[in-house]
Short mmCIF file of C-alpha atoms in Angstrom, two decimals:
data_model
loop_
_atom_site.label_atom_id
_atom_site.label_comp_id
_atom_site.label_asym_id
_atom_site.label_seq_id
_atom_site.Cartn_x
_atom_site.Cartn_y
_atom_site.Cartn_z
CA SER A 1 27.08 -7.49 -2.69
CA SER A 2 27.70 -8.53 0.91
CA ALA A 3 30.31 -11.19 1.67
CA ASP A 4 27.80 -12.75 4.05
CA ALA A 5 26.30 -15.64 2.05
CA GLY A 6 22.58 -15.13 1.48
CA VAL A 7 22.54 -11.45 2.35
CA VAL A 8 22.05 -10.05 -1.13
CA SER A 9 22.75 -6.35 -1.68
CA VAL A 10 19.55 -4.33 -1.64
CA LYS A 11 20.90 -2.73 -4.81
CA SER A 12 19.51 -5.90 -6.43
CA MET A 13 16.20 -4.07 -6.76
CA PRO A 14 15.49 -0.53 -7.96
CA ALA A 15 13.32 1.72 -5.79
CA ALA A 16 9.92 2.88 -7.03
CA PRO A 17 9.58 6.53 -7.98
CA ILE A 18 7.52 7.87 -5.08
CA LEU A 19 4.80 10.25 -6.27
CA LEU A 20 4.36 12.11 -2.97
CA PRO A 21 1.40 14.52 -2.74
CA GLU A 22 2.38 18.15 -2.10
CA GLY A 23 2.07 19.47 1.43
CA PRO A 24 3.84 20.97 4.47
CA TRP A 25 6.37 18.12 4.67
CA LYS A 26 9.68 17.22 3.08
CA GLN A 27 10.80 13.84 1.88
CA ILE A 28 13.76 12.40 3.81
CA PRO A 29 15.64 9.11 3.48
CA GLY A 30 14.98 6.23 5.81
CA GLY A 31 11.58 4.67 5.18
CA VAL A 32 10.39 2.86 8.30
CA THR A 33 13.59 3.70 10.22
CA ALA A 34 13.38 7.49 9.71
CA ALA A 35 11.11 7.98 12.74
CA LYS A 36 12.86 7.90 16.13
CA GLY A 37 12.81 4.62 17.99
CA PHE A 38 12.58 2.31 14.98
CA LYS A 39 14.99 -0.25 13.54
CA ALA A 40 14.63 -2.62 10.60
CA ALA A 41 16.39 -5.43 8.75
CA GLY A 42 15.85 -7.56 5.70
CA ILE A 43 17.79 -10.77 4.98
CA TYR A 44 17.65 -13.88 2.82
CA GLY A 45 16.18 -16.64 4.98
CA GLY A 46 15.75 -19.32 2.33
CA LEU A 47 11.98 -18.85 2.15
CA ARG A 48 11.54 -17.92 -1.52
CA ALA A 49 10.83 -20.66 -4.03
CA LYS A 50 13.74 -19.48 -6.15
CA GLY A 51 16.48 -16.87 -6.14
CA GLU A 52 18.28 -15.36 -3.18
CA LYS A 53 16.61 -11.97 -2.89
CA PRO A 54 16.00 -11.07 0.77
CA ASP A 55 12.71 -12.64 1.93
CA LEU A 56 12.50 -12.02 5.67
CA ALA A 57 12.06 -8.57 7.26
CA LEU A 58 11.69 -7.24 10.78
CA VAL A 59 10.71 -3.77 11.98
CA THR A 60 11.10 -3.08 15.69
CA CYS A 61 10.41 -0.22 18.10
CA ASP A 62 12.53 0.48 21.19
CA VAL A 63 9.40 1.25 23.23
CA ASP A 64 5.82 0.00 23.35
CA ALA A 65 4.45 1.78 20.27
CA THR A 66 0.80 2.68 19.86
CA ALA A 67 -0.40 0.10 17.33
CA ALA A 68 -3.08 0.23 14.64
CA GLY A 69 -3.89 -2.05 11.76
CA ALA A 70 -6.09 -2.45 8.70
CA PHE A 71 -6.82 -5.89 7.31
CA THR A 72 -8.36 -7.53 4.27
CA THR A 73 -12.11 -8.13 4.46
CA ASN A 74 -11.66 -11.26 2.34
CA LEU A 75 -13.41 -13.98 4.38
CA VAL A 76 -10.64 -16.47 3.51
CA ALA A 77 -8.30 -14.35 5.60
CA ALA A 78 -4.73 -15.63 5.99
CA ALA A 79 -3.44 -16.85 9.36
CA PRO A 80 -1.29 -13.72 9.99
CA VAL A 81 -4.36 -11.53 9.38
CA LEU A 82 -6.43 -13.51 11.91
CA TYR A 83 -3.49 -13.41 14.32
CA CYS A 84 -2.92 -9.63 14.05
CA ARG A 85 -6.61 -8.86 14.39
CA HIS A 86 -6.60 -10.89 17.61
CA ILE A 87 -3.44 -9.14 18.87
CA LEU A 88 -4.87 -5.66 18.24
CA ASP A 89 -8.05 -6.73 19.98
CA ILE A 90 -6.17 -7.56 23.19
CA SER A 91 -3.29 -5.08 23.02
CA GLU A 92 -3.03 -1.35 22.34
CA THR A 93 0.70 -1.41 21.65
CA GLY A 94 3.25 -3.30 19.61
CA ARG A 95 7.01 -3.70 19.50
CA ALA A 96 7.75 -5.54 16.25
CA VAL A 97 6.42 -6.59 12.86
CA LEU A 98 7.85 -9.74 11.23
CA ILE A 99 7.23 -10.05 7.48
CA ASN A 100 7.94 -13.12 5.34
CA ALA A 101 7.73 -13.35 1.56
CA GLY A 102 7.25 -16.54 -0.40
CA GLN A 103 4.36 -18.25 1.31
CA ALA A 104 1.11 -16.43 2.15
CA ASN A 105 0.14 -18.85 4.94
CA ALA A 106 -3.42 -18.47 3.67
CA ALA A 107 -5.99 -21.28 3.41
CA THR A 108 -3.62 -23.27 5.65
CA GLY A 109 -6.11 -23.94 8.45
CA ASP A 110 -5.26 -24.44 12.13
CA ALA A 111 -1.72 -25.63 11.32
CA GLY A 112 -1.02 -22.35 9.52
CA TYR A 113 -2.30 -20.35 12.48
CA GLN A 114 -0.08 -22.34 14.81
CA ASP A 115 2.91 -21.57 12.57
CA THR A 116 2.15 -17.86 12.96
CA VAL A 117 1.98 -18.13 16.75
CA GLU A 118 5.28 -20.04 16.88
CA CYS A 119 7.10 -17.51 14.69
CA SER A 120 5.77 -14.61 16.72
CA ASN A 121 6.77 -16.22 20.01
CA ALA A 122 10.27 -16.92 18.69
CA VAL A 123 10.74 -13.25 17.72
CA ALA A 124 9.38 -12.12 21.11
CA GLN A 125 11.90 -14.32 22.90
CA LEU A 126 14.85 -12.97 20.90
CA LEU A 127 13.70 -9.36 21.45
CA HIS A 128 12.82 -9.98 25.13
CA VAL A 129 9.33 -8.56 24.66
CA ARG A 130 5.82 -9.90 25.33
CA PRO A 131 4.59 -12.40 22.67
CA GLU A 132 1.47 -10.29 22.09
CA SER A 133 3.63 -7.33 21.02
CA VAL A 134 4.89 -9.03 17.86
CA LEU A 135 2.75 -8.71 14.73
CA ILE A 136 3.15 -10.76 11.55
CA GLU A 137 2.57 -10.13 7.84
CA SER A 138 2.97 -12.76 5.12
CA THR A 139 2.83 -12.68 1.35
CA GLY A 140 3.35 -15.21 -1.40
CA VAL A 141 1.70 -18.36 -2.67
CA ILE A 142 -1.74 -19.03 -1.21
CA GLY A 143 -2.22 -22.54 0.19
CA GLN A 144 1.41 -23.00 1.25
CA ARG A 145 2.50 -23.04 4.87
CA ILE A 146 5.53 -20.99 5.91
CA LYS A 147 8.93 -22.75 5.62
CA LYS A 148 9.00 -22.53 9.40
CA GLU A 149 12.31 -24.26 10.11
CA ALA A 150 14.13 -21.99 7.66
CA LEU A 151 12.38 -18.96 9.13
CA LEU A 152 13.06 -19.83 12.77
CA SER A 153 16.73 -20.62 12.10
CA SER A 154 17.14 -17.23 10.34
CA LEU A 155 15.74 -15.17 13.21
CA PRO A 156 19.01 -14.73 15.20
CA LYS A 157 20.73 -13.33 12.08
CA LEU A 158 17.69 -11.14 11.33
CA VAL A 159 17.67 -9.67 14.85
CA ALA A 160 21.44 -9.17 14.72
CA SER A 161 21.00 -7.23 11.44
CA LEU A 162 18.57 -4.70 12.92
CA THR A 163 19.70 -1.11 12.41
CA SER A 164 18.15 2.36 12.60
CA ALA A 165 20.17 3.29 9.52
CA THR A 166 18.54 3.74 6.12
CA GLU A 167 20.06 0.44 4.96
CA GLY A 168 17.80 -1.35 7.43
CA ALA A 169 14.69 0.21 5.93
CA ASP A 170 15.89 -0.34 2.37
CA SER A 171 16.70 -4.03 2.90
CA ALA A 172 13.38 -4.60 4.68
CA ALA A 173 11.52 -2.97 1.77
CA VAL A 174 13.21 -5.40 -0.65
CA ALA A 175 12.64 -8.43 1.58
CA ILE A 176 8.85 -8.00 1.63
CA THR A 177 8.48 -8.00 -2.17
CA THR A 178 7.15 -10.84 -4.29
CA THR A 179 6.41 -10.12 -7.99
CA ASP A 180 7.23 -6.43 -7.48
CA LEU A 181 9.75 -4.95 -9.92
CA VAL A 182 10.64 -2.12 -7.53
CA SER A 183 10.83 -1.68 -3.75
CA LYS A 184 8.49 0.86 -2.13
CA SER A 185 9.75 2.90 0.80
CA ILE A 186 9.25 6.54 1.81
CA ALA A 187 9.66 8.91 4.76
CA VAL A 188 8.71 12.52 5.38
CA GLU A 189 9.44 15.09 8.06
CA THR A 190 6.91 17.68 9.19
CA GLU A 191 6.00 19.80 12.20
CA VAL A 192 3.17 18.76 14.47
CA GLY A 193 2.54 21.52 16.98
CA ALA A 194 6.02 22.81 17.73
CA THR A 195 7.73 19.44 17.33
CA VAL A 196 9.51 17.97 14.32
CA VAL A 197 7.86 14.62 13.60
CA ARG A 198 8.68 11.93 11.08
CA VAL A 199 6.36 9.52 9.30
CA GLY A 200 7.76 6.64 7.27
CA GLY A 201 6.53 3.53 5.56
CA MET A 202 7.18 0.68 3.25
CA ALA A 203 4.81 -1.35 1.13
CA LYS A 204 4.76 -4.16 -1.40
CA GLY A 205 2.34 -5.21 -4.05
CA SER A 206 2.06 -5.76 -7.77
CA GLY A 207 -0.55 -8.46 -8.41
CA MET A 208 -3.81 -9.52 -6.69
CA ILE A 209 -4.32 -5.86 -5.87
CA HIS A 210 -7.80 -4.62 -5.02
CA PRO A 211 -7.54 -3.89 -1.30
CA ASN A 212 -10.71 -3.61 0.76
CA MET A 213 -9.22 -3.23 4.20
CA ALA A 214 -11.04 -2.41 7.41
CA THR B 1 -1.24 -8.97 -2.01
CA MET B 2 -0.33 -5.61 -0.60
CA LEU B 3 1.45 -5.27 2.72
CA GLY B 4 2.36 -2.04 4.47
CA VAL B 5 4.26 -1.05 7.61
CA MET B 6 4.02 2.60 8.76
CA THR B 7 6.08 4.16 11.54
CA THR B 8 6.04 7.56 13.21
CA ASP B 9 7.65 9.14 16.28
CA ALA B 10 4.58 11.25 16.99
CA SER B 11 2.74 10.58 20.24
CA VAL B 12 -0.90 9.56 19.69
CA ALA B 13 -3.60 7.95 21.86
CA THR B 14 -4.48 4.46 20.61
CA ASN B 15 -8.11 5.10 19.65
CA ILE B 16 -7.13 8.30 17.79
CA TRP B 17 -4.23 6.57 16.02
CA ARG B 18 -6.50 3.72 14.93
CA GLU B 19 -9.05 6.14 13.50
CA MET B 20 -6.35 8.15 11.72
CA VAL B 21 -4.90 4.99 10.15
CA ARG B 22 -8.34 3.80 9.07
CA LYS B 23 -9.01 7.15 7.40
CA SER B 24 -5.63 7.20 5.63
CA VAL B 25 -6.09 3.64 4.37
CA SER B 26 -9.48 4.62 2.90
CA ARG B 27 -7.80 7.49 1.00
CA SER B 28 -4.85 5.45 -0.25
CA PHE B 29 -4.52 1.65 -0.32
CA ASN B 30 -8.30 1.11 -0.50
CA GLN B 31 -8.30 3.32 -3.58
CA ILE B 32 -5.89 1.35 -5.73
CA THR B 33 -6.50 -1.60 -7.99
CA VAL B 34 -4.49 -3.63 -10.45
CA ASP B 35 -6.69 -6.62 -11.22
CA GLY B 36 -9.79 -6.48 -9.05
CA ASP B 37 -8.62 -9.40 -6.90
CA THR B 38 -8.85 -8.72 -3.16
CA SER B 39 -6.12 -10.74 -1.47
CA THR B 40 -6.38 -13.01 1.59
CA ASN B 41 -3.38 -11.20 3.16
CA ASP B 42 -3.74 -7.44 2.65
CA THR B 43 -2.46 -5.78 5.83
CA VAL B 44 -1.24 -2.40 7.03
CA ILE B 45 0.37 -2.16 10.48
CA ALA B 46 1.10 1.31 11.85
CA LEU B 47 3.24 1.99 14.92
CA ALA B 48 3.67 5.32 16.76
CA SER B 49 6.64 5.45 19.15
CA GLY B 50 6.14 8.97 20.59
CA ALA B 51 9.95 9.26 20.61
CA SER B 52 9.84 12.74 19.02
CA GLY B 53 8.61 14.09 22.34
CA SER B 54 5.60 15.71 20.69
CA THR B 55 2.52 16.47 22.77
CA LYS B 56 0.25 13.43 22.90
CA ILE B 57 -2.58 13.78 20.37
CA SER B 58 -5.85 12.82 22.04
CA SER B 59 -8.45 14.43 19.81
CA LEU B 60 -9.09 14.06 16.07
CA GLU B 61 -10.29 17.67 15.91
CA SER B 62 -7.01 19.19 17.15
CA SER B 63 -4.78 20.97 14.62
CA ASP B 64 -1.95 18.61 15.60
CA ALA B 65 -4.13 15.64 14.65
CA GLN B 66 -5.05 17.25 11.34
CA GLN B 67 -1.39 17.97 10.53
CA LEU B 68 -0.39 14.40 11.33
CA GLN B 69 -3.38 13.03 9.40
CA ALA B 70 -2.40 14.98 6.29
CA CYS B 71 1.15 13.68 6.56
CA LEU B 72 0.04 10.09 7.11
CA ASP B 73 -2.33 10.39 4.11
CA ALA B 74 0.57 11.59 1.96
CA VAL B 75 2.90 8.75 2.96
CA MET B 76 0.22 6.12 2.40
CA GLN B 77 -0.85 7.67 -0.91
CA GLY B 78 2.76 7.83 -2.08
CA LEU B 79 3.17 4.11 -1.32
CA ALA B 80 -0.26 3.16 -2.71
CA LYS B 81 0.49 4.93 -6.00
CA SER B 82 3.82 3.11 -6.25
CA ILE B 83 1.95 -0.21 -5.97
CA ALA B 84 -0.41 0.73 -8.82
CA TRP B 85 2.56 2.10 -10.82
CA ASP B 86 4.27 -1.29 -10.38
CA GLY B 87 1.17 -3.35 -11.29
CA GLU B 88 2.08 -6.63 -12.98
CA GLY B 89 2.73 -5.92 -16.67
CA ALA B 90 1.74 -2.25 -16.30
CA THR B 91 3.19 0.36 -18.65
CA CYS B 92 1.67 3.37 -16.88
CA LEU B 93 -0.05 4.55 -13.72
CA ILE B 94 -3.64 5.77 -14.18
CA GLU B 95 -4.77 8.49 -11.75
CA ILE B 96 -8.51 9.12 -11.71
CA THR B 97 -9.76 12.30 -10.05
CA VAL B 98 -13.51 12.67 -9.42
CA SER B 99 -15.08 15.93 -8.31
CA GLY B 100 -18.58 17.35 -7.95
CA ALA B 101 -19.98 14.38 -6.04
CA SER B 102 -22.17 14.74 -2.96
CA ASN B 103 -19.35 13.65 -0.64
CA GLU B 104 -15.84 12.17 -0.51
CA ALA B 105 -17.09 8.57 -0.16
CA GLU B 106 -19.26 8.79 -3.29
CA ALA B 107 -16.45 10.39 -5.28
CA ALA B 108 -14.11 7.63 -4.07
CA LYS B 109 -16.55 4.94 -5.21
CA ILE B 110 -16.82 6.43 -8.70
CA ALA B 111 -13.04 6.90 -8.99
CA ARG B 112 -12.36 3.33 -7.97
CA SER B 113 -15.02 2.02 -10.35
CA VAL B 114 -13.21 3.66 -13.27
CA ALA B 115 -9.78 2.48 -12.03
CA SER B 116 -11.15 -1.05 -11.65
CA SER B 117 -12.41 -1.32 -15.19
CA SER B 118 -9.90 -3.36 -17.20
CA LEU B 119 -9.67 -0.22 -19.37
CA ALA B 120 -7.56 -2.26 -21.77
CA ALA B 121 -8.14 0.81 -23.92
CA VAL B 122 -5.29 2.57 -22.13
CA TYR B 123 -2.89 -0.19 -23.10
CA GLY B 124 -4.20 0.15 -26.64
CA ARG B 125 -3.60 3.94 -26.38
CA ASP B 126 -7.28 4.40 -27.27
CA PRO B 127 -8.93 7.52 -25.74
CA ASN B 128 -12.06 5.49 -25.09
CA TRP B 129 -14.25 8.03 -23.29
CA GLY B 130 -17.23 5.71 -23.69
CA ARG B 131 -15.70 3.05 -21.45
CA ILE B 132 -14.81 5.68 -18.87
CA ALA B 133 -18.39 7.02 -18.87
CA CYS B 134 -19.66 3.43 -18.65
CA ALA B 135 -17.50 2.72 -15.55
CA VAL B 136 -18.80 5.94 -13.95
CA GLY B 137 -22.34 4.79 -14.73
CA TYR B 138 -22.08 1.41 -12.98
CA ALA B 139 -20.36 2.77 -9.83
CA GLY B 140 -23.71 2.72 -8.05
CA ILE B 141 -23.69 6.45 -7.30
CA HIS B 142 -26.59 8.59 -8.49
CA PHE B 143 -25.80 11.75 -10.47
CA ASN B 144 -27.32 13.74 -13.30
CA ILE B 145 -25.91 12.40 -16.58
CA ASN B 146 -26.11 15.93 -18.00
CA ASP B 147 -23.46 16.94 -15.47
CA LEU B 148 -20.92 14.34 -16.63
CA ARG B 149 -17.59 15.79 -17.73
CA VAL B 150 -14.61 13.64 -18.73
CA SER B 151 -11.11 14.73 -19.70
CA LEU B 152 -7.97 12.80 -20.51
CA GLY B 153 -4.98 14.88 -19.52
CA ASP B 154 -5.80 18.35 -20.90
CA ILE B 155 -8.13 17.00 -23.59
CA LEU B 156 -11.87 17.42 -22.91
CA LEU B 157 -13.74 14.38 -24.21
CA MET B 158 -17.24 14.88 -22.74
CA ASN B 159 -19.03 17.87 -21.23
CA ASN B 160 -22.58 18.28 -19.92
CA GLY B 161 -23.04 14.60 -20.68
CA GLN B 162 -22.37 15.19 -24.39
CA PRO B 163 -19.46 13.64 -26.33
CA LEU B 164 -17.25 16.33 -27.89
CA PRO B 165 -15.22 16.34 -31.08
CA PHE B 166 -11.59 16.05 -30.04
CA ASP B 167 -8.16 15.53 -31.55
CA ARG B 168 -7.99 11.73 -31.45
CA TYR B 169 -4.36 11.69 -32.56
CA ALA B 170 -3.33 14.08 -29.76
CA ALA B 171 -5.26 12.05 -27.19
CA SER B 172 -3.72 8.79 -28.37
CA THR B 173 -0.26 10.37 -28.37
CA TYR B 174 -0.84 11.48 -24.76
CA LEU B 175 -1.48 7.85 -23.80
CA LYS B 176 1.44 6.57 -25.89
CA GLU B 177 3.94 9.01 -24.36
CA ALA B 178 2.82 8.10 -20.83
CA GLY B 179 3.39 4.43 -21.65
CA GLN B 180 6.83 5.10 -23.10
CA ILE B 181 8.13 6.69 -19.88
CA HIS B 182 6.09 4.53 -17.47
CA GLY B 183 4.43 7.79 -16.52
CA THR B 184 0.97 8.79 -15.33
CA VAL B 185 -2.28 9.03 -17.32
CA ASN B 186 -4.68 11.51 -15.71
CA ILE B 187 -8.43 10.97 -16.13
CA ASP B 188 -10.47 13.79 -14.60
CA ILE B 189 -14.20 13.33 -14.10
CA SER B 190 -16.84 15.68 -12.79
CA VAL B 191 -20.35 14.52 -11.93
CA GLY B 192 -22.01 17.69 -10.67
CA ASN B 193 -21.55 20.64 -8.31
CA GLY B 194 -21.17 18.80 -5.02
CA HIS B 195 -18.20 19.26 -2.72
CA GLY B 196 -17.18 15.62 -2.74
CA SER B 197 -13.90 14.75 -4.46
CA SER B 198 -11.48 11.83 -4.35
CA LYS B 199 -8.86 9.96 -6.30
CA ALA B 200 -8.15 6.37 -7.25
CA TRP B 201 -5.18 4.76 -8.96
CA GLY B 202 -4.82 1.84 -11.29
CA CYS B 203 -2.73 0.76 -14.25
CA ASP B 204 -3.27 -0.44 -17.77
CA LEU B 205 -3.99 -4.13 -18.45
CA SER B 206 -1.32 -5.69 -20.66
CA TYR B 207 -0.57 -9.08 -22.18
CA ASP B 208 2.24 -9.44 -19.63
CA TYR B 209 -0.28 -9.38 -16.76
CA VAL B 210 -2.03 -12.42 -18.21
CA LYS B 211 1.30 -14.17 -18.84
CA ILE B 212 2.65 -13.53 -15.33
CA ASN B 213 -0.51 -14.81 -13.70
CA ALA B 214 -0.99 -17.79 -15.97
CA GLU B 215 2.23 -19.18 -14.51
CA TYR B 216 1.63 -18.32 -10.82
CA THR B 217 0.09 -21.43 -9.34
CA THR B 218 -1.30 -22.03 -5.84
#
């Protein structure tokens, strides 16, 4: 495990067996950092109710990336969902996704929305990008606001931990988990036209799972 | 809650990328279920950097778009299946394949209806074809009951809408072995001769699911 207090080795969580459909692609290491231009990090920011598993993740792109999103159609949508839907309404690109685990920031009203805006603006400042290019995802206990002070004070270390190496993707995939028993991260390489292209991703989820996203 | 972040270095126009992501989500994350609870936070964010230097994709009909779509579908399905595989208290992944429907959307609705049934039978290692047929029946999709075919792994349980005699011990052993290795139970369903097919994924409902969630307070 790392000597740096609070940065728990990502070995603390096994990786899910990825059951990748067959096709003209090959699986490669790297998850969200496999594609060119992306970096990621996952650290312990003191957000989880208990334990010191990483709980704060950041995925960044070196350039303005074309951005798309799909969001729950649950009417009691969490603040980060409302915020991201607004961002993708006004902007076609994005530069970063901040993800916190521990508190869902759902059913938290105007104060919860304000927390989301503040966290996004703080990341934008540290990355020297426009505030509307930072998207946010949250997961955890519904009804609880984000531990904002702990989150904001962890951001400099999170940004400093960003790397395009596989470790960045692996630690981010652990940091977004809640009741998951395994982390979920995958990347593939294929040819689009005459160019080698990579597609990667990470996900979390184990309970309250019946997505109806649009 | 499920969260996802997808990244690619392909170059894609925004409106095309947003349509591709929507389509992939409908074939992956929107086709999984663990407990039937739709979260307040479910989100997938997908970013395309264009840093590969590929030609910018500006039409869904182009072969480049179709190649990238297939790849994006695979990545999202791989992740979606890992979520269902890791369902709280689950001992196995259940993959439901539906064919013979009028179109992909109808097949998807039937597949998800079966995946969404608590199907506690799988946890009990009970090849309960009746519950599977019942979940097909309440999916809200019209089909001719005489076309219904249900198999569990390689074991045919119903054909032409008629229950068949089958080796109950072999069928139960199939379920038991899947649970022992946290493997996959395949349920294949056909509802006619249409071209529509789709998949959905779920997991078995165990005592542990109830225990985990009885202690998870707001």
